[in-house]
Amino acid sequence: MDVTGSTALVTGASGGIGEGVARALAARGAHVVLVARRADRLEALAAELRARHGVEALAVPADLSEPGAAARVQEAVEAWGGRAVDVLVNNAGFGLTGRLAQADDPARLAAMVTVNCTALTELTARFLPGMVGRGRGAVVNVASMASFAPLPGFAVYAATKAFVLSLSQALWAETRGTGVLVTALCPTATDTGFFDVSGESAGAGVRRRSVEQVVATFLDALDADRPVVVDGRANEVVAAASRLVPRGPFLRLAGPRIADRVGAPTGR
């Protein structure tokens, strides 16, 4: 997909995969709307992208766990010279680990569901109709390798990403023939600040992909007409195998060990 002159909205753009995606899109001539909580980092990134690539960049500080946040993002875009969003990258999200029965902050779990699922769905519902009406656009929802199976110790997080995967696959089918691409991008553990929130124990012993590798897969996804794009060849094999492994035996045999490895609930 040629993004030159288009407008791309990227959530979670203040760091990690979101920042990398925003940089890549701006380098290819897209104007960018940057959404995240950290206003200072968004403003700095917006200024850099304007200076380096000659594109327009709008920083929209927003906490997507708050009621009405998605509507405020849309209002900010509409007030920005009447621009229409051509590419929506729903990247914002976070993970919490630990056994649910030991969770000491249920409200934080609810916030995770809101950001990972509710805000993603609302932003898509707000911007997808315009893309369909114009006959052009793309929605890339960042899911996870965790979306392919229930994961004890990651129960709520994995469930939110399974939601993202299922939603994206259904929307891919709904938008056939409209000129709009919808896909779920499924990275594995990536070298970002994710584990600062979920806890380092969640990623212990797992080889992490670089942001640059995930961004390259993202760019490939824009040119592919597939409902799901997995980052990394080895992960493609794992994702395919997950469909063949019966969940009952997996949960009985591996589930307790996975939960014990994660340990106590963590996150911020």
Short mmCIF file of C-alpha atoms in Angstrom, two decimals:
data_model
loop_
_atom_site.label_atom_id
_atom_site.label_comp_id
_atom_site.label_asym_id
_atom_site.label_seq_id
_atom_site.Cartn_x
_atom_site.Cartn_y
_atom_site.Cartn_z
CA MET A 1 0.00 0.00 0.00
CA ASP A 2 1.38 3.37 -1.01
CA VAL A 3 0.96 5.63 2.02
CA THR A 4 2.43 8.77 0.45
CA GLY A 5 0.22 11.73 1.33
CA SER A 6 -2.13 9.62 3.43
CA THR A 7 -2.93 10.20 7.08
CA ALA A 8 -2.04 7.46 9.55
CA LEU A 9 -3.19 7.31 13.16
CA VAL A 10 -0.97 5.27 15.48
CA THR A 11 -1.89 4.57 19.09
CA GLY A 12 0.77 3.76 21.64
CA ALA A 13 3.10 5.94 19.59
CA SER A 14 5.31 7.25 22.39
CA GLY A 15 7.62 4.22 22.35
CA GLY A 16 8.28 0.67 21.21
CA ILE A 17 6.41 -0.75 18.23
CA GLY A 18 4.09 2.25 17.93
CA GLU A 19 6.93 4.73 17.71
CA GLY A 20 8.73 2.51 15.20
CA VAL A 21 5.61 2.22 13.04
CA ALA A 22 5.04 5.99 13.14
CA ARG A 23 8.63 6.62 12.06
CA ALA A 24 8.35 4.12 9.21
CA LEU A 25 5.08 5.59 7.94
CA ALA A 26 6.41 9.17 8.08
CA ALA A 27 9.56 8.07 6.22
CA ARG A 28 7.25 6.86 3.44
CA GLY A 29 5.46 10.18 3.21
CA ALA A 30 2.45 9.65 5.46
CA HIS A 31 1.16 12.40 7.72
CA VAL A 32 0.80 10.99 11.22
CA VAL A 33 -1.47 11.34 14.21
CA LEU A 34 0.38 10.19 17.32
CA VAL A 35 -1.72 8.97 20.25
CA ALA A 36 -0.40 7.98 23.70
CA ARG A 37 -0.44 9.17 27.29
CA ARG A 38 2.98 10.85 27.37
CA ALA A 39 2.50 14.30 25.85
CA ASP A 40 6.16 15.31 26.04
CA ARG A 41 7.36 12.29 24.10
CA LEU A 42 4.61 12.67 21.51
CA GLU A 43 5.43 16.33 20.92
CA ALA A 44 9.13 15.56 20.58
CA LEU A 45 8.45 12.78 18.09
CA ALA A 46 6.01 14.92 16.11
CA ALA A 47 8.58 17.73 15.84
CA GLU A 48 11.27 15.28 14.73
CA LEU A 49 9.09 13.70 12.04
CA ARG A 50 8.08 17.11 10.66
CA ALA A 51 11.70 18.23 10.44
CA ARG A 52 13.12 14.97 9.09
CA HIS A 53 10.47 13.94 6.58
CA GLY A 54 8.52 17.11 5.77
CA VAL A 55 5.22 15.56 6.79
CA GLU A 56 2.55 16.91 9.09
CA ALA A 57 2.35 15.37 12.53
CA LEU A 58 -0.25 15.81 15.26
CA ALA A 59 0.31 14.79 18.87
CA VAL A 60 -2.87 13.75 20.69
CA PRO A 61 -2.21 12.92 24.35
CA ALA A 62 -4.89 10.47 25.50
CA ASP A 63 -5.34 7.73 28.06
CA LEU A 64 -7.41 5.16 26.19
CA SER A 65 -8.51 3.53 29.42
CA GLU A 66 -10.62 6.62 30.20
CA PRO A 67 -14.27 6.92 29.11
CA GLY A 68 -14.70 9.09 26.03
CA ALA A 69 -11.03 8.93 25.03
CA ALA A 70 -11.68 7.49 21.56
CA ALA A 71 -14.26 10.19 20.84
CA ARG A 72 -11.77 12.88 21.87
CA VAL A 73 -9.15 11.41 19.56
CA GLN A 74 -11.61 11.54 16.66
CA GLU A 75 -12.52 15.14 17.50
CA ALA A 76 -8.83 16.11 17.51
CA VAL A 77 -8.33 14.54 14.08
CA GLU A 78 -11.42 16.23 12.62
CA ALA A 79 -10.24 19.60 13.95
CA TRP A 80 -6.85 19.09 12.29
CA GLY A 81 -7.61 20.60 8.90
CA GLY A 82 -10.42 18.19 8.15
CA ARG A 83 -8.09 15.28 7.54
CA ALA A 84 -9.45 11.76 7.10
CA VAL A 85 -7.64 8.78 8.58
CA ASP A 86 -6.48 6.40 5.85
CA VAL A 87 -4.41 4.04 8.01
CA LEU A 88 -5.35 3.12 11.58
CA VAL A 89 -2.79 1.26 13.66
CA ASN A 90 -4.32 0.07 16.92
CA ASN A 91 -1.10 -0.62 18.79
CA ALA A 92 -1.82 0.72 22.29
CA GLY A 93 -2.05 -1.96 24.93
CA PHE A 94 -0.42 -3.42 27.99
CA GLY A 95 -0.18 -6.72 29.81
CA LEU A 96 -0.52 -7.88 33.39
CA THR A 97 0.53 -11.29 34.60
CA GLY A 98 -0.20 -13.54 37.56
CA ARG A 99 -2.98 -15.83 38.70
CA LEU A 100 -6.33 -14.07 38.59
CA ALA A 101 -7.30 -15.34 42.05
CA GLN A 102 -4.29 -13.49 43.47
CA ALA A 103 -4.86 -10.19 41.65
CA ASP A 104 -4.72 -7.28 44.08
CA ASP A 105 -5.99 -4.62 41.64
CA PRO A 106 -9.09 -5.73 39.70
CA ALA A 107 -9.55 -2.17 38.40
CA ARG A 108 -6.18 -2.40 36.66
CA LEU A 109 -7.30 -5.62 34.96
CA ALA A 110 -10.44 -3.83 33.79
CA ALA A 111 -8.31 -0.98 32.43
CA MET A 112 -6.27 -3.51 30.47
CA VAL A 113 -9.42 -4.91 28.88
CA THR A 114 -10.56 -1.38 28.07
CA VAL A 115 -7.33 -0.39 26.34
CA ASN A 116 -6.66 -3.70 24.60
CA CYS A 117 -10.23 -4.38 23.47
CA THR A 118 -12.79 -1.61 24.01
CA ALA A 119 -10.75 1.38 22.83
CA LEU A 120 -9.43 -0.59 19.85
CA THR A 121 -12.95 -1.53 18.84
CA GLU A 122 -14.32 1.99 19.25
CA LEU A 123 -11.49 3.61 17.29
CA THR A 124 -12.02 1.10 14.50
CA ALA A 125 -15.76 1.76 14.49
CA ARG A 126 -15.11 5.50 14.29
CA PHE A 127 -12.61 5.46 11.42
CA LEU A 128 -13.38 2.33 9.37
CA PRO A 129 -16.65 3.64 7.85
CA GLY A 130 -14.84 6.57 6.26
CA MET A 131 -12.25 4.25 4.74
CA VAL A 132 -14.96 2.02 3.29
CA GLY A 133 -16.77 5.06 1.94
CA ARG A 134 -13.62 6.29 0.19
CA GLY A 135 -12.76 2.79 -1.05
CA ARG A 136 -9.27 2.86 0.38
CA GLY A 137 -7.53 2.32 3.71
CA ALA A 138 -6.04 -0.07 6.20
CA VAL A 139 -6.63 -1.09 9.80
CA VAL A 140 -3.80 -2.95 11.49
CA ASN A 141 -4.62 -4.29 14.94
CA VAL A 142 -1.61 -5.35 16.97
CA ALA A 143 -2.51 -8.67 18.58
CA SER A 144 0.11 -11.09 19.93
CA MET A 145 1.36 -14.63 19.77
CA ALA A 146 -0.57 -14.91 23.04
CA SER A 147 -3.78 -14.69 21.01
CA PHE A 148 -3.47 -18.25 19.72
CA ALA A 149 -4.04 -20.15 22.98
CA PRO A 150 -5.27 -19.61 26.55
CA LEU A 151 -2.28 -18.91 28.79
CA PRO A 152 -2.51 -19.54 32.54
CA GLY A 153 -0.72 -16.76 34.34
CA PHE A 154 -1.50 -14.46 31.42
CA ALA A 155 -5.21 -15.32 31.38
CA VAL A 156 -6.77 -11.89 30.91
CA TYR A 157 -4.03 -10.53 28.66
CA ALA A 158 -4.15 -13.55 26.35
CA ALA A 159 -7.95 -13.32 26.26
CA THR A 160 -7.80 -9.67 25.19
CA LYS A 161 -5.44 -10.55 22.36
CA ALA A 162 -7.64 -13.47 21.31
CA PHE A 163 -10.44 -10.91 21.04
CA VAL A 164 -8.27 -8.71 18.82
CA LEU A 165 -7.39 -11.66 16.61
CA SER A 166 -11.00 -12.81 16.22
CA LEU A 167 -12.29 -9.28 15.58
CA SER A 168 -9.64 -8.62 12.94
CA GLN A 169 -10.35 -11.86 11.11
CA ALA A 170 -14.07 -11.12 11.01
CA LEU A 171 -13.49 -7.54 9.83
CA TRP A 172 -11.15 -8.81 7.12
CA ALA A 173 -14.08 -10.83 5.78
CA GLU A 174 -16.55 -7.96 6.20
CA THR A 175 -14.40 -5.56 4.19
CA ARG A 176 -13.68 -7.84 1.21
CA GLY A 177 -14.11 -5.90 -2.02
CA THR A 178 -14.19 -2.48 -0.35
CA GLY A 179 -10.58 -1.52 -0.97
CA VAL A 180 -9.85 -1.61 2.76
CA LEU A 181 -7.37 -3.99 4.38
CA VAL A 182 -7.91 -5.24 7.92
CA THR A 183 -5.28 -7.45 9.50
CA ALA A 184 -4.03 -8.60 12.88
CA LEU A 185 -0.29 -8.25 13.40
CA CYS A 186 0.95 -10.89 15.85
CA PRO A 187 4.38 -10.23 17.34
CA THR A 188 6.02 -12.31 20.03
CA ALA A 189 8.08 -10.90 22.90
CA THR A 190 9.65 -7.71 21.57
CA ASP A 191 12.43 -5.55 22.96
CA THR A 192 10.20 -2.71 24.18
CA GLY A 193 8.96 -1.39 27.52
CA PHE A 194 6.22 -4.05 27.62
CA PHE A 195 7.96 -6.06 30.34
CA ASP A 196 8.41 -2.94 32.47
CA VAL A 197 4.66 -3.24 32.97
CA SER A 198 3.98 -6.97 32.80
CA GLY A 199 7.09 -7.88 34.79
CA GLU A 200 10.40 -9.29 33.62
CA SER A 201 9.44 -12.79 34.79
CA ALA A 202 6.86 -12.88 31.99
CA GLY A 203 9.61 -12.71 29.41
CA ALA A 204 12.29 -14.71 31.19
CA GLY A 205 14.17 -17.03 28.86
CA VAL A 206 12.29 -15.84 25.77
CA ARG A 207 14.25 -14.56 22.81
CA ARG A 208 12.93 -11.14 21.94
CA ARG A 209 12.44 -9.71 18.49
CA SER A 210 13.62 -6.18 17.78
CA VAL A 211 11.26 -3.30 17.10
CA GLU A 212 12.84 -3.00 13.65
CA GLN A 213 11.95 -6.59 12.83
CA VAL A 214 8.33 -6.10 13.89
CA VAL A 215 8.07 -2.85 11.93
CA ALA A 216 9.37 -4.61 8.81
CA THR A 217 6.64 -7.23 9.26
CA PHE A 218 4.10 -4.43 9.71
CA LEU A 219 5.14 -2.87 6.40
CA ASP A 220 4.84 -6.27 4.72
CA ALA A 221 1.34 -6.58 6.19
CA LEU A 222 0.27 -3.39 4.42
CA ASP A 223 1.05 -5.10 1.11
CA ALA A 224 -0.45 -8.47 2.01
CA ASP A 225 -4.12 -9.34 1.78
CA ARG A 226 -4.17 -11.61 4.81
CA PRO A 227 -6.31 -11.46 7.96
CA VAL A 228 -3.37 -12.47 10.18
CA VAL A 229 0.32 -11.69 9.83
CA VAL A 230 2.74 -13.31 12.29
CA ASP A 231 6.13 -11.73 12.95
CA GLY A 232 9.01 -14.16 12.37
CA ARG A 233 9.20 -17.46 10.52
CA ALA A 234 9.64 -19.54 13.67
CA ASN A 235 6.56 -17.89 15.17
CA GLU A 236 4.57 -18.70 12.04
CA VAL A 237 5.30 -22.36 12.72
CA VAL A 238 4.27 -22.01 16.37
CA ALA A 239 1.04 -20.25 15.40
CA ALA A 240 0.18 -22.99 12.91
CA ALA A 241 1.00 -25.73 15.42
CA SER A 242 -1.20 -24.11 18.07
CA ARG A 243 -4.23 -24.91 15.95
CA LEU A 244 -3.37 -28.61 16.03
CA VAL A 245 -2.67 -29.02 19.76
CA PRO A 246 -5.76 -30.02 21.78
CA ARG A 247 -6.31 -27.37 24.43
CA GLY A 248 -7.43 -29.75 27.16
CA PRO A 249 -4.19 -31.75 27.40
CA PHE A 250 -2.14 -28.59 26.91
CA LEU A 251 -3.84 -26.85 29.82
CA ARG A 252 -3.64 -29.90 32.11
CA LEU A 253 0.02 -30.61 31.44
CA ALA A 254 1.64 -27.26 30.71
CA GLY A 255 -0.81 -24.81 32.29
CA PRO A 256 0.27 -25.09 35.93
CA ARG A 257 3.96 -24.83 35.02
CA ILE A 258 3.36 -21.72 32.95
CA ALA A 259 1.40 -20.08 35.77
CA ASP A 260 4.07 -20.97 38.34
CA ARG A 261 6.81 -19.51 36.16
CA VAL A 262 5.00 -16.19 35.88
CA GLY A 263 4.63 -15.96 39.64
CA ALA A 264 2.70 -13.37 41.59
CA PRO A 265 0.53 -10.75 39.87
CA THR A 266 2.56 -7.82 38.63
CA GLY A 267 2.21 -4.72 36.51
CA ARG A 268 1.66 -1.00 36.86
#
